[in-house]
């Protein structure tokens, strides 16, 4: 069995996965504002970090 990024540990120490879609809208808007993100034309958010 291959272990990768999506490997979940088993047993009592296992953490529950919280999907990003579970983030409340106010929390998402706060992160977008704090990071200075702009809406991307194809959907989602981004911040330009380099321009040639």
XYZ file of C-alpha atoms in Angstrom:
52
model
C 0.000 0.000 0.000
C 1.305 3.436 -0.930
C 1.231 6.183 1.634
C 0.766 9.680 0.338
C -0.635 13.026 1.214
C -4.081 11.550 1.756
C -3.004 8.834 4.205
C -5.050 8.880 7.397
C -3.632 7.386 10.567
C -5.715 4.706 12.242
C -6.423 4.240 15.903
C -7.218 6.423 18.909
C -4.871 9.266 17.878
C -6.635 9.773 14.563
C -7.785 13.314 13.820
C -11.031 14.009 12.042
C -10.815 15.650 8.618
C -12.502 19.056 8.387
C -13.189 19.965 4.740
C -12.602 23.565 3.668
C -16.183 23.676 2.460
C -17.145 23.434 6.136
C -15.562 26.831 6.792
C -18.260 29.369 7.513
C -18.636 32.173 4.991
C -17.677 34.895 7.485
C -14.458 33.040 8.305
C -13.613 32.659 4.619
C -14.275 36.356 3.964
C -12.019 37.299 6.900
C -9.172 35.199 5.458
C -9.700 36.655 1.969
C -9.591 40.191 3.392
C -6.586 39.553 5.655
C -4.519 38.068 2.815
C -5.584 40.778 0.358
C -6.902 38.240 -2.143
C -8.644 39.252 -5.354
C -11.296 37.274 -7.248
C -9.813 35.191 -10.062
C -11.563 35.472 -13.464
C -11.875 31.677 -13.688
C -13.177 31.307 -10.129
C -11.603 31.282 -6.706
C -9.251 33.826 -5.177
C -5.597 34.786 -5.720
C -2.889 37.291 -4.906
C -0.267 38.216 -7.461
C 3.213 37.564 -6.085
C 5.362 38.069 -9.185
C 5.064 39.695 -12.595
C 7.591 39.420 -15.443
